[in-house]
Amino acid sequence: RLFLTWGTGRRDFVREGSEHLHAHLTERGVAHEAEAFDGGHNWVSWRAVIPAALRRQLPSSALNHEH
């Protein structure tokens, strides 16, 4: 399942494009999840979002693997 996420920071072109894609997919009945997060288009902001995105995209067996 497709998962979209975007920040609400100053780089409006990223936010606006993601919101338009989300609306387009919704209008056409494409299954997906979308979520905005506080922060910008940078690693500091993504650090908090990456674990949640991985939990949505990977099977739980892949996340419970110990090295």
mmCIF file of N, CA and C in Angstrom:
data_model
loop_
_atom_site.group_PDB
_atom_site.id
_atom_site.type_symbol
_atom_site.label_atom_id
_atom_site.label_comp_id
_atom_site.label_asym_id
_atom_site.label_seq_id
_atom_site.Cartn_x
_atom_site.Cartn_y
_atom_site.Cartn_z
ATOM 1 N N ARG A 1 0.844 -1.174 0.000
ATOM 2 C CA ARG A 1 0.000 0.000 0.000
ATOM 3 C C ARG A 1 0.889 1.238 0.000
ATOM 4 N N LEU A 2 0.523 2.192 -0.774
ATOM 5 C CA LEU A 2 1.296 3.421 -0.914
ATOM 6 C C LEU A 2 1.121 4.307 0.317
ATOM 7 N N PHE A 3 2.225 4.831 0.816
ATOM 8 C CA PHE A 3 2.214 5.737 1.956
ATOM 9 C C PHE A 3 2.917 7.024 1.561
ATOM 10 N N LEU A 4 2.226 8.143 1.655
ATOM 11 C CA LEU A 4 2.780 9.465 1.361
ATOM 12 C C LEU A 4 2.924 10.229 2.666
ATOM 13 N N THR A 5 4.018 10.919 2.803
ATOM 14 C CA THR A 5 4.181 11.792 3.959
ATOM 15 C C THR A 5 4.954 13.037 3.517
ATOM 16 N N TRP A 6 4.637 14.153 4.124
ATOM 17 C CA TRP A 6 5.299 15.396 3.762
ATOM 18 C C TRP A 6 5.304 16.333 4.958
ATOM 19 N N GLY A 7 6.271 17.223 4.953
ATOM 20 C CA GLY A 7 6.413 18.189 6.032
ATOM 21 C C GLY A 7 5.600 19.444 5.784
ATOM 22 N N THR A 8 5.389 20.179 6.842
ATOM 23 C CA THR A 8 4.621 21.419 6.758
ATOM 24 C C THR A 8 5.537 22.631 6.862
ATOM 25 N N GLY A 9 6.801 22.433 6.551
ATOM 26 C CA GLY A 9 7.793 23.506 6.686
ATOM 27 C C GLY A 9 7.716 24.538 5.577
ATOM 28 N N ARG A 10 8.794 25.267 5.420
ATOM 29 C CA ARG A 10 8.839 26.409 4.513
ATOM 30 C C ARG A 10 8.880 26.047 3.037
ATOM 31 N N ARG A 11 9.260 24.824 2.691
ATOM 32 C CA ARG A 11 9.384 24.451 1.267
ATOM 33 C C ARG A 11 8.013 24.072 0.725
ATOM 34 N N ASP A 12 7.202 25.072 0.473
ATOM 35 C CA ASP A 12 5.813 24.868 0.090
ATOM 36 C C ASP A 12 5.641 24.009 -1.154
ATOM 37 N N PHE A 13 6.608 24.024 -2.081
ATOM 38 C CA PHE A 13 6.443 23.248 -3.305
ATOM 39 C C PHE A 13 6.382 21.748 -3.007
ATOM 40 N N VAL A 14 7.057 21.286 -1.977
ATOM 41 C CA VAL A 14 6.985 19.871 -1.594
ATOM 42 C C VAL A 14 5.617 19.583 -0.996
ATOM 43 N N ARG A 15 5.174 20.410 -0.096
ATOM 44 C CA ARG A 15 3.878 20.225 0.560
ATOM 45 C C ARG A 15 2.741 20.293 -0.445
ATOM 46 N N GLU A 16 2.745 21.320 -1.274
ATOM 47 C CA GLU A 16 1.663 21.497 -2.244
ATOM 48 C C GLU A 16 1.601 20.342 -3.238
ATOM 49 N N GLY A 17 2.743 19.898 -3.732
ATOM 50 C CA GLY A 17 2.763 18.779 -4.669
ATOM 51 C C GLY A 17 2.248 17.502 -4.034
ATOM 52 N N SER A 18 2.629 17.261 -2.789
ATOM 53 C CA SER A 18 2.172 16.069 -2.082
ATOM 54 C C SER A 18 0.672 16.123 -1.813
ATOM 55 N N GLU A 19 0.170 17.288 -1.444
ATOM 56 C CA GLU A 19 -1.266 17.432 -1.215
ATOM 57 C C GLU A 19 -2.058 17.228 -2.500
ATOM 58 N N HIS A 20 -1.537 17.714 -3.613
ATOM 59 C CA HIS A 20 -2.210 17.509 -4.910
ATOM 60 C C HIS A 20 -2.200 16.032 -5.298
ATOM 61 N N LEU A 21 -1.084 15.355 -5.091
ATOM 62 C CA LEU A 21 -1.008 13.926 -5.396
ATOM 63 C C LEU A 21 -1.995 13.151 -4.534
ATOM 64 N N HIS A 22 -2.055 13.463 -3.268
ATOM 65 C CA HIS A 22 -2.996 12.811 -2.353
ATOM 66 C C HIS A 22 -4.440 13.014 -2.846
ATOM 67 N N ALA A 23 -4.791 14.232 -3.210
ATOM 68 C CA ALA A 23 -6.150 14.513 -3.709
ATOM 69 C C ALA A 23 -6.424 13.748 -4.999
ATOM 70 N N HIS A 24 -5.459 13.705 -5.885
ATOM 71 C CA HIS A 24 -5.593 13.004 -7.167
ATOM 72 C C HIS A 24 -5.836 11.508 -6.933
ATOM 73 N N LEU A 25 -5.045 10.903 -6.066
ATOM 74 C CA LEU A 25 -5.205 9.482 -5.773
ATOM 75 C C LEU A 25 -6.558 9.206 -5.119
ATOM 76 N N THR A 26 -6.963 10.077 -4.209
ATOM 77 C CA THR A 26 -8.248 9.919 -3.524
ATOM 78 C C THR A 26 -9.402 10.000 -4.526
ATOM 79 N N GLU A 27 -9.358 10.988 -5.414
ATOM 80 C CA GLU A 27 -10.417 11.151 -6.421
ATOM 81 C C GLU A 27 -10.549 9.930 -7.318
ATOM 82 N N ARG A 28 -9.468 9.237 -7.561
ATOM 83 C CA ARG A 28 -9.475 8.082 -8.454
ATOM 84 C C ARG A 28 -9.590 6.754 -7.717
ATOM 85 N N GLY A 29 -9.798 6.820 -6.418
ATOM 86 C CA GLY A 29 -10.014 5.618 -5.638
ATOM 87 C C GLY A 29 -8.790 4.745 -5.445
ATOM 88 N N VAL A 30 -7.598 5.345 -5.543
ATOM 89 C CA VAL A 30 -6.357 4.589 -5.366
ATOM 90 C C VAL A 30 -6.084 4.449 -3.861
ATOM 91 N N ALA A 31 -5.939 3.211 -3.408
ATOM 92 C CA ALA A 31 -5.681 2.956 -1.997
ATOM 93 C C ALA A 31 -4.315 3.522 -1.603
ATOM 94 N N HIS A 32 -4.302 4.320 -0.573
ATOM 95 C CA HIS A 32 -3.064 4.905 -0.068
ATOM 96 C C HIS A 32 -3.312 5.507 1.304
ATOM 97 N N GLU A 33 -2.228 5.825 1.980
ATOM 98 C CA GLU A 33 -2.282 6.563 3.234
ATOM 99 C C GLU A 33 -1.483 7.839 3.037
ATOM 100 N N ALA A 34 -1.924 8.906 3.669
ATOM 101 C CA ALA A 34 -1.218 10.182 3.548
ATOM 102 C C ALA A 34 -1.188 10.856 4.908
ATOM 103 N N GLU A 35 -0.057 11.477 5.199
ATOM 104 C CA GLU A 35 0.101 12.113 6.498
ATOM 105 C C GLU A 35 1.100 13.256 6.408
ATOM 106 N N ALA A 36 0.713 14.391 6.928
ATOM 107 C CA ALA A 36 1.628 15.531 7.017
ATOM 108 C C ALA A 36 2.282 15.506 8.395
ATOM 109 N N PHE A 37 3.528 15.950 8.475
ATOM 110 C CA PHE A 37 4.218 16.015 9.762
ATOM 111 C C PHE A 37 4.793 17.405 9.943
ATOM 112 N N ASP A 38 4.972 17.792 11.191
ATOM 113 C CA ASP A 38 5.579 19.086 11.499
ATOM 114 C C ASP A 38 7.052 19.036 11.150
ATOM 115 N N GLY A 39 7.486 19.983 10.372
ATOM 116 C CA GLY A 39 8.892 20.047 10.012
ATOM 117 C C GLY A 39 9.072 20.274 8.533
ATOM 118 N N GLY A 40 10.315 20.346 8.126
ATOM 119 C CA GLY A 40 10.652 20.644 6.751
ATOM 120 C C GLY A 40 11.186 19.449 6.002
ATOM 121 N N HIS A 41 11.723 19.738 4.830
ATOM 122 C CA HIS A 41 12.254 18.728 3.923
ATOM 123 C C HIS A 41 13.735 18.532 4.255
ATOM 124 N N ASN A 42 14.001 17.823 5.393
ATOM 125 C CA ASN A 42 15.368 17.643 5.851
ATOM 126 C C ASN A 42 15.474 16.406 6.740
ATOM 127 N N TRP A 43 16.697 15.947 6.970
ATOM 128 C CA TRP A 43 16.925 14.735 7.754
ATOM 129 C C TRP A 43 16.480 14.873 9.196
ATOM 130 N N VAL A 44 16.611 16.035 9.766
ATOM 131 C CA VAL A 44 16.193 16.231 11.157
ATOM 132 C C VAL A 44 14.707 15.931 11.304
ATOM 133 N N SER A 45 13.904 16.414 10.388
ATOM 134 C CA SER A 45 12.465 16.160 10.428
ATOM 135 C C SER A 45 12.134 14.721 10.055
ATOM 136 N N TRP A 46 12.829 14.176 9.078
ATOM 137 C CA TRP A 46 12.543 12.810 8.610
ATOM 138 C C TRP A 46 12.867 11.764 9.659
ATOM 139 N N ARG A 47 13.845 12.053 10.505
ATOM 140 C CA ARG A 47 14.269 11.070 11.502
ATOM 141 C C ARG A 47 13.082 10.558 12.316
ATOM 142 N N ALA A 48 12.140 11.411 12.645
ATOM 143 C CA ALA A 48 10.973 10.995 13.423
ATOM 144 C C ALA A 48 9.938 10.267 12.565
ATOM 145 N N VAL A 49 9.953 10.472 11.269
ATOM 146 C CA VAL A 49 8.934 9.916 10.372
ATOM 147 C C VAL A 49 9.336 8.548 9.807
ATOM 148 N N ILE A 50 10.622 8.320 9.622
ATOM 149 C CA ILE A 50 11.093 7.088 8.970
ATOM 150 C C ILE A 50 10.613 5.816 9.680
ATOM 151 N N PRO A 51 10.708 5.699 11.009
ATOM 152 C CA PRO A 51 10.226 4.465 11.643
ATOM 153 C C PRO A 51 8.743 4.192 11.376
ATOM 154 N N ALA A 52 7.909 5.207 11.430
ATOM 155 C CA ALA A 52 6.476 5.021 11.163
ATOM 156 C C ALA A 52 6.250 4.603 9.714
ATOM 157 N N ALA A 53 6.996 5.177 8.796
ATOM 158 C CA ALA A 53 6.856 4.811 7.381
ATOM 159 C C ALA A 53 7.276 3.364 7.158
ATOM 160 N N LEU A 54 8.345 2.939 7.797
ATOM 161 C CA LEU A 54 8.791 1.546 7.659
ATOM 162 C C LEU A 54 7.767 0.575 8.240
ATOM 163 N N ARG A 55 7.172 0.927 9.384
ATOM 164 C CA ARG A 55 6.144 0.053 9.973
ATOM 165 C C ARG A 55 4.950 -0.106 9.036
ATOM 166 N N ARG A 56 4.624 0.920 8.280
ATOM 167 C CA ARG A 56 3.501 0.843 7.345
ATOM 168 C C ARG A 56 3.847 0.031 6.093
ATOM 169 N N GLN A 57 5.083 0.062 5.671
ATOM 170 C CA GLN A 57 5.466 -0.528 4.397
ATOM 171 C C GLN A 57 6.028 -1.944 4.487
ATOM 172 N N LEU A 58 6.631 -2.289 5.613
ATOM 173 C CA LEU A 58 7.286 -3.592 5.728
ATOM 174 C C LEU A 58 6.454 -4.550 6.561
ATOM 175 N N PRO A 59 6.538 -5.843 6.249
ATOM 176 C CA PRO A 59 5.843 -6.816 7.096
ATOM 177 C C PRO A 59 6.445 -6.815 8.500
ATOM 178 N N SER A 60 5.642 -7.116 9.485
ATOM 179 C CA SER A 60 6.137 -7.076 10.867
ATOM 180 C C SER A 60 7.312 -8.028 11.065
ATOM 181 N N SER A 61 7.358 -9.130 10.326
ATOM 182 C CA SER A 61 8.476 -10.065 10.484
ATOM 183 C C SER A 61 9.801 -9.407 10.100
ATOM 184 N N ALA A 62 9.785 -8.477 9.172
ATOM 185 C CA ALA A 62 11.021 -7.791 8.759
ATOM 186 C C ALA A 62 11.483 -6.812 9.837
ATOM 187 N N LEU A 63 10.559 -6.281 10.601
ATOM 188 C CA LEU A 63 10.900 -5.297 11.632
ATOM 189 C C LEU A 63 11.340 -5.938 12.930
ATOM 190 N N ASN A 64 11.058 -7.184 13.124
ATOM 191 C CA ASN A 64 11.413 -7.869 14.362
ATOM 192 C C ASN A 64 12.687 -8.684 14.228
ATOM 193 N N HIS A 65 13.463 -8.410 13.205
ATOM 194 C CA HIS A 65 14.705 -9.140 12.948
ATOM 195 C C HIS A 65 15.834 -8.564 13.783
ATOM 196 N N GLU A 66 16.510 -9.429 14.542
ATOM 197 C CA GLU A 66 17.671 -8.975 15.312
ATOM 198 C C GLU A 66 18.939 -9.321 14.566
ATOM 199 N N HIS A 67 19.915 -8.435 14.637
ATOM 200 C CA HIS A 67 21.189 -8.634 13.930
ATOM 201 C C HIS A 67 22.151 -9.403 14.770
#
